[in-house]
Each structure stands twice: as C-alpha cells, then as structure tokens.
Amino acid sequence: METREEQMNLIPISVVNNSENGSFSLASISHSSSKEAFYKVIRSWASKKFMTGCVILLPITVTFYITWWFIHFVDGFFSPIYKHLGINIFGLGFVTSIAFIFVVGVFMSSWLGASVLSLGEWLIRKMPFISYIYSASKQISAAISPDQKSKAFKEVAIIKHPRIGEYAFGFITSTVILHGSSGSEELHCVYVPSNHLYIGDIFLISSNDILRPNLSVREGIEIVISGGMSVPRILTTLDALANEAQDTAGLQNSITSQVDGS
C-alpha cells in the first residue's frame, strides 16, 4: 500500500511527462502540416508553370507540324519526277509546286486562261456526279477569292437563331423577292455554317431582322474557322456607326456655325 506522500510525488511527475508528450505531439503535427502545405504550394506552382508551357508550345507545335506536313504534301506532287531524273533535293518539289500555282494564277487571269477555264467548266458540268462537287467547291473558293468581283458571301450577318436571346453568325449570299397574297417582300438568303465553313443551314430572313456588324467577309470566315476565338471584344452594327457619324457631323456643323456667327 503506497503512502500518501508517494502518491503526491507521483502526480507531478506524470503531469510533467504528459505535458512533455503533448508538446512533442503538437510539434510533430505542426511540422507535418507545414510540410504538406509546402508540398501543395510546390505542386500548384509546378502545375501552373507546366500548363503555361503547354499553352505557349501547343500553337507553335501545331503550326510547325501543319507547315511541315503541308511542305511534304505539296513537295510530293513534283518530287517523284525529280527522283526519276536522278535529282534528290528536298524542297525542290515544293518550290516547283508553288511556282506552278503562281503561273496558273497568272495564266487564268488572262483572256486565254479564262477561255480555257470556261471550256473546262463546260466539260465538267456534263459529268453527273463530279459537276456537283465542283460547283460546291467553287462557290466556297469564290467566297474568299481576292479577284472575284461578285463574291459568294456578300456580307456578314448576325441573326436571332435558334431561339430568342441567342444569335448566330452567318453570311448573306443573295436576295430574293417573295410574292404572296399580301404583296411582295424582299428576303435575304443567309447561310449559317454549322460545321466550320462547308456545311450549314440556309435561312430566308427579312432585312429588318438582320444585324450587320462592322466585319468584313474575311473576318467573318476567320471567326467561323477559329470557332469564335477571333471574335472582336466589341461589335458595332453598321447602322450604329452611321448614326454616330451623323451625330458627329451634326455636332461639327453646329460648332462651325457658332464660330462663324461669333
């Protein structure tokens, strides 16, 4: 049986030991938590820098890859001829293809080239299936042709589609007159691409329901091909620009009249 004095001596010792163990456990927990926080900061920093590198290198890599593929593709048209002649110079077929395309462009711009092209188109139209493919591809190329006087895409249009509150980019291709019992109405044929530029829907819309932004046809094509990434931050309709120009002209005239009167 232990005496009261021995019990009194044991109590502070146990308390001291518990307090020491508690401080040791708290120190170990704080040390492990600080280590985890440090690792989290390092992982976050490393992941951000890695994603930054991917964002920078991805477009550069894609550009070089497509350019390299295009060079090999175009080089393959004339390189077999040079290999047959015993000339193995990389890039010579590519240079020849580019020169050939340039010569074709110069030749087709002349009267003789236009006559040859008309004859070739007449022969193609006589072919049942090929004529549709050629007609569709020619209309697409005519939309971005710099020498085309009457482009297939007249203007860039913004229409309310598919429901109220949503808008879609399109291109005005032609104008039609719709005769009905109530009279005649002028409608614009608007082509709205649904899969890049080659597949889309056609809508006949009144001129009052079309918004015409301050975009060229080439800028509209870039917006469609880029998936909307090249859309300007601020779009202004041509009507708003015309009203602003009229207001500015009126303000200048009033200022001029006041100055002359004084």
Coordinates of C-alpha atoms in Angstrom, one line a residue:
M1 CA 0.0 0.0 0.0
E2 CA 1.5 3.2 -1.1
T3 CA 1.7 6.1 1.3
R4 CA 0.0 9.5 0.6
E5 CA 3.4 11.1 0.2
E6 CA 4.5 8.7 -2.5
Q7 CA 1.2 9.3 -4.4
M8 CA 1.8 13.0 -4.1
N9 CA 5.2 12.6 -5.6
L10 CA 3.9 10.6 -8.5
I11 CA 1.3 13.1 -9.6
P12 CA 3.5 15.9 -10.8
I13 CA 5.9 13.5 -12.5
S14 CA 3.0 12.1 -14.5
V15 CA 1.7 15.6 -15.3
V16 CA 5.1 16.7 -16.5
N17 CA 5.5 13.6 -18.6
N18 CA 2.1 14.1 -20.2
S19 CA 2.7 17.8 -20.9
E20 CA 6.0 16.9 -22.5
N21 CA 4.4 14.2 -24.7
G22 CA 1.6 16.6 -25.6
S23 CA 4.1 19.3 -26.7
F24 CA 6.0 16.7 -28.7
S25 CA 2.9 15.5 -30.4
L26 CA 1.8 19.1 -31.2
A27 CA 5.2 19.9 -32.6
S28 CA 5.1 16.8 -34.8
I29 CA 1.6 17.7 -36.1
S30 CA 2.5 21.3 -36.9
H31 CA 5.7 20.1 -38.6
S32 CA 3.8 17.6 -40.8
S33 CA 1.1 20.2 -41.7
S34 CA 3.7 22.7 -42.7
K35 CA 5.4 20.1 -44.8
E36 CA 2.1 19.3 -46.5
A37 CA 1.4 23.0 -47.1
F38 CA 4.8 23.4 -48.6
Y39 CA 4.3 20.4 -50.9
K40 CA 0.9 21.8 -52.0
V41 CA 2.5 25.2 -52.9
I42 CA 5.2 23.4 -54.9
R43 CA 2.7 21.2 -56.7
S44 CA 0.5 24.2 -57.5
W45 CA 3.4 26.3 -58.8
A46 CA 4.8 23.4 -60.9
S47 CA 1.3 22.6 -62.4
K48 CA 0.8 26.3 -63.3
K49 CA 4.2 26.6 -65.0
F50 CA 3.7 23.3 -66.8
M51 CA 0.3 24.4 -68.1
T52 CA 1.8 27.8 -69.1
G53 CA 4.5 25.9 -71.1
C54 CA 1.8 23.8 -72.8
V55 CA -0.3 26.8 -73.7
I56 CA 2.8 28.5 -75.3
L57 CA 4.2 25.5 -77.0
L58 CA 0.9 23.9 -78.3
P59 CA 0.2 26.5 -81.0
I60 CA 3.8 26.7 -82.1
T61 CA 4.0 22.9 -82.3
V62 CA 0.7 22.6 -84.2
T63 CA 1.8 25.4 -86.6
F64 CA 5.2 23.8 -87.4
Y65 CA 3.6 20.3 -87.7
I66 CA 0.9 21.5 -90.2
T67 CA 3.5 23.6 -92.1
W68 CA 5.9 20.5 -92.3
W69 CA 3.0 18.3 -93.4
F70 CA 2.0 20.9 -96.0
I71 CA 5.5 21.1 -97.3
H72 CA 5.8 17.3 -97.6
F73 CA 2.3 17.1 -99.2
V74 CA 3.0 19.8 -101.8
D75 CA 6.5 18.5 -102.4
G76 CA 5.1 15.1 -103.2
F77 CA 3.5 16.4 -106.5
F78 CA 6.7 17.0 -108.3
S79 CA 9.4 15.2 -106.2
P80 CA 8.7 11.8 -108.0
I81 CA 9.6 13.5 -111.3
Y82 CA 12.8 14.8 -109.9
K83 CA 13.6 11.4 -108.4
H84 CA 13.0 9.8 -111.7
L85 CA 15.5 12.2 -113.2
G86 CA 18.0 11.4 -110.5
I87 CA 17.7 14.8 -108.7
N88 CA 17.2 14.3 -104.9
I89 CA 16.9 17.8 -103.4
F90 CA 14.4 18.2 -100.6
G91 CA 12.1 21.1 -101.1
L92 CA 12.6 21.3 -104.9
G93 CA 9.2 19.8 -105.5
F94 CA 7.6 22.2 -103.0
V95 CA 9.2 25.2 -104.8
T96 CA 8.1 23.9 -108.2
S97 CA 4.6 23.4 -106.9
I98 CA 4.4 26.9 -105.5
A99 CA 5.8 28.3 -108.8
F100 CA 3.2 26.2 -110.8
I101 CA 0.3 27.5 -108.7
F102 CA 1.6 31.1 -109.3
V103 CA 1.8 30.5 -113.0
V104 CA -1.7 29.1 -113.1
G105 CA -3.0 32.1 -111.3
V106 CA -1.3 34.5 -113.7
F107 CA -2.5 32.4 -116.7
M108 CA -6.1 32.1 -115.6
S109 CA -6.2 35.9 -115.0
S110 CA -5.7 36.5 -118.7
W111 CA -8.3 36.2 -121.5
L112 CA -6.8 33.0 -122.8
G113 CA -6.8 31.4 -119.4
A114 CA -10.4 32.4 -118.8
S115 CA -11.4 30.9 -122.1
V116 CA -9.7 27.6 -121.2
L117 CA -11.3 27.6 -117.8
S118 CA -14.7 28.2 -119.3
L119 CA -14.2 25.2 -121.6
G120 CA -13.1 23.0 -118.8
E121 CA -16.1 24.0 -116.6
W122 CA -18.4 23.2 -119.5
L123 CA -16.9 19.7 -119.8
I124 CA -17.2 19.2 -116.0
R125 CA -20.9 20.3 -116.0
K126 CA -21.6 17.4 -118.4
M127 CA -20.4 14.9 -115.8
P128 CA -23.3 13.9 -113.5
F129 CA -21.6 13.4 -110.1
I130 CA -18.4 15.5 -110.5
S131 CA -20.4 18.6 -111.5
Y132 CA -22.0 18.9 -108.0
I133 CA -18.7 18.5 -106.2
Y134 CA -17.0 21.1 -108.5
S135 CA -19.9 23.5 -108.2
A136 CA -19.9 23.4 -104.3
S137 CA -16.1 23.7 -104.0
K138 CA -16.1 26.6 -106.5
Q139 CA -18.7 28.5 -104.5
I140 CA -16.6 28.1 -101.3
S141 CA -13.4 29.2 -103.0
A142 CA -15.2 32.1 -104.6
A143 CA -16.2 33.4 -101.2
I144 CA -12.6 34.1 -100.3
S145 CA -11.2 34.8 -103.7
P146 CA -9.4 38.2 -103.8
D147 CA -10.1 38.6 -107.6
Q148 CA -13.7 37.7 -107.5
K149 CA -15.9 40.8 -108.4
S150 CA -19.1 39.3 -107.2
K151 CA -18.3 37.3 -104.1
A152 CA -20.5 34.4 -103.0
F153 CA -20.6 35.8 -99.5
K154 CA -21.9 39.4 -99.7
E155 CA -21.9 40.5 -96.1
V156 CA -21.5 39.2 -92.6
A157 CA -24.8 38.9 -90.8
I158 CA -26.0 38.2 -87.3
I159 CA -29.4 36.6 -86.9
K160 CA -31.6 35.5 -84.0
H161 CA -31.1 31.7 -84.1
P162 CA -32.1 29.2 -82.9
R163 CA -34.3 30.9 -80.3
I164 CA -34.9 34.4 -78.8
G165 CA -31.9 35.7 -76.9
E166 CA -29.4 33.6 -79.0
Y167 CA -27.6 34.8 -82.1
A168 CA -25.7 33.1 -84.9
F169 CA -23.1 34.3 -87.3
G170 CA -23.9 33.9 -91.0
F171 CA -23.3 35.3 -94.5
I172 CA -25.6 37.0 -96.9
T173 CA -25.3 35.2 -100.2
S174 CA -28.2 36.5 -102.3
T175 CA -31.5 38.4 -102.3
V176 CA -34.9 37.1 -103.4
I177 CA -38.3 38.6 -103.9
L178 CA -41.1 36.6 -102.3
H179 CA -44.5 37.2 -104.0
G180 CA -47.5 36.4 -101.8
S181 CA -51.2 37.3 -101.5
S182 CA -50.4 40.2 -99.3
G183 CA -47.8 41.6 -101.7
S184 CA -44.1 41.3 -102.3
E185 CA -41.4 41.1 -99.7
E186 CA -37.6 41.3 -100.1
L187 CA -35.8 38.5 -98.3
H188 CA -32.1 37.9 -97.8
C189 CA -30.6 34.4 -98.1
V190 CA -28.4 33.9 -95.1
Y191 CA -26.0 30.9 -94.9
V192 CA -25.2 29.9 -91.3
P193 CA -22.3 27.4 -91.1
S194 CA -22.8 24.6 -88.6
N195 CA -19.6 22.6 -89.2
H196 CA -16.8 25.1 -89.9
L197 CA -17.5 26.6 -93.4
Y198 CA -18.6 23.7 -95.6
I199 CA -21.8 22.5 -94.0
G200 CA -24.6 24.8 -92.8
D201 CA -28.2 25.9 -92.9
I202 CA -29.9 28.4 -95.2
F203 CA -32.5 30.9 -94.0
L204 CA -34.6 33.4 -95.8
I205 CA -34.8 36.4 -93.5
S206 CA -36.2 39.9 -93.8
S207 CA -33.7 42.8 -93.9
N208 CA -35.2 44.2 -90.7
D209 CA -34.3 41.1 -88.8
I210 CA -30.7 41.1 -89.8
L211 CA -27.9 42.7 -87.8
R212 CA -24.9 43.8 -90.0
P213 CA -21.7 44.1 -87.9
N214 CA -18.7 46.1 -88.8
L215 CA -16.9 42.9 -90.1
S216 CA -15.5 42.1 -93.5
V217 CA -16.3 38.7 -95.1
R218 CA -12.7 37.6 -94.5
E219 CA -13.0 38.4 -90.8
G220 CA -16.3 36.5 -90.6
I221 CA -14.7 33.4 -92.2
E222 CA -11.8 33.7 -89.7
I223 CA -14.4 33.7 -86.8
V224 CA -16.1 30.6 -88.1
I225 CA -12.9 28.7 -88.8
S226 CA -11.4 29.6 -85.4
G227 CA -14.6 28.5 -83.5
G228 CA -15.3 32.1 -82.3
M229 CA -11.9 32.7 -80.8
S230 CA -11.2 35.6 -83.2
V231 CA -14.4 37.5 -82.4
P232 CA -13.7 41.1 -81.5
R233 CA -14.4 42.1 -77.9
I234 CA -16.8 44.9 -79.1
L235 CA -19.1 44.5 -82.2
T236 CA -20.9 47.5 -83.6
T237 CA -23.6 47.4 -86.3
L238 CA -23.3 49.4 -89.4
D239 CA -26.5 51.3 -88.5
A240 CA -25.0 52.4 -85.2
L241 CA -21.8 53.5 -87.0
A242 CA -23.9 55.5 -89.5
N243 CA -25.8 57.2 -86.6
E244 CA -22.6 58.0 -84.8
A245 CA -21.1 59.5 -88.0
Q246 CA -24.3 61.6 -88.5
D247 CA -24.2 62.8 -84.9
T248 CA -20.5 63.7 -85.2
A249 CA -21.2 65.6 -88.5
G250 CA -24.1 67.5 -86.9
L251 CA -22.0 68.5 -83.9
Q252 CA -19.2 69.7 -86.1
N253 CA -21.6 71.7 -88.2
S254 CA -23.1 73.3 -85.1
I255 CA -19.7 74.2 -83.8
T256 CA -18.7 75.6 -87.1
S257 CA -21.9 77.7 -87.3
Q258 CA -21.3 79.1 -83.8
V259 CA -17.8 80.0 -84.6
D260 CA -18.8 81.7 -87.8
G261 CA -21.6 83.6 -86.0
S262 CA -19.3 84.9 -83.3

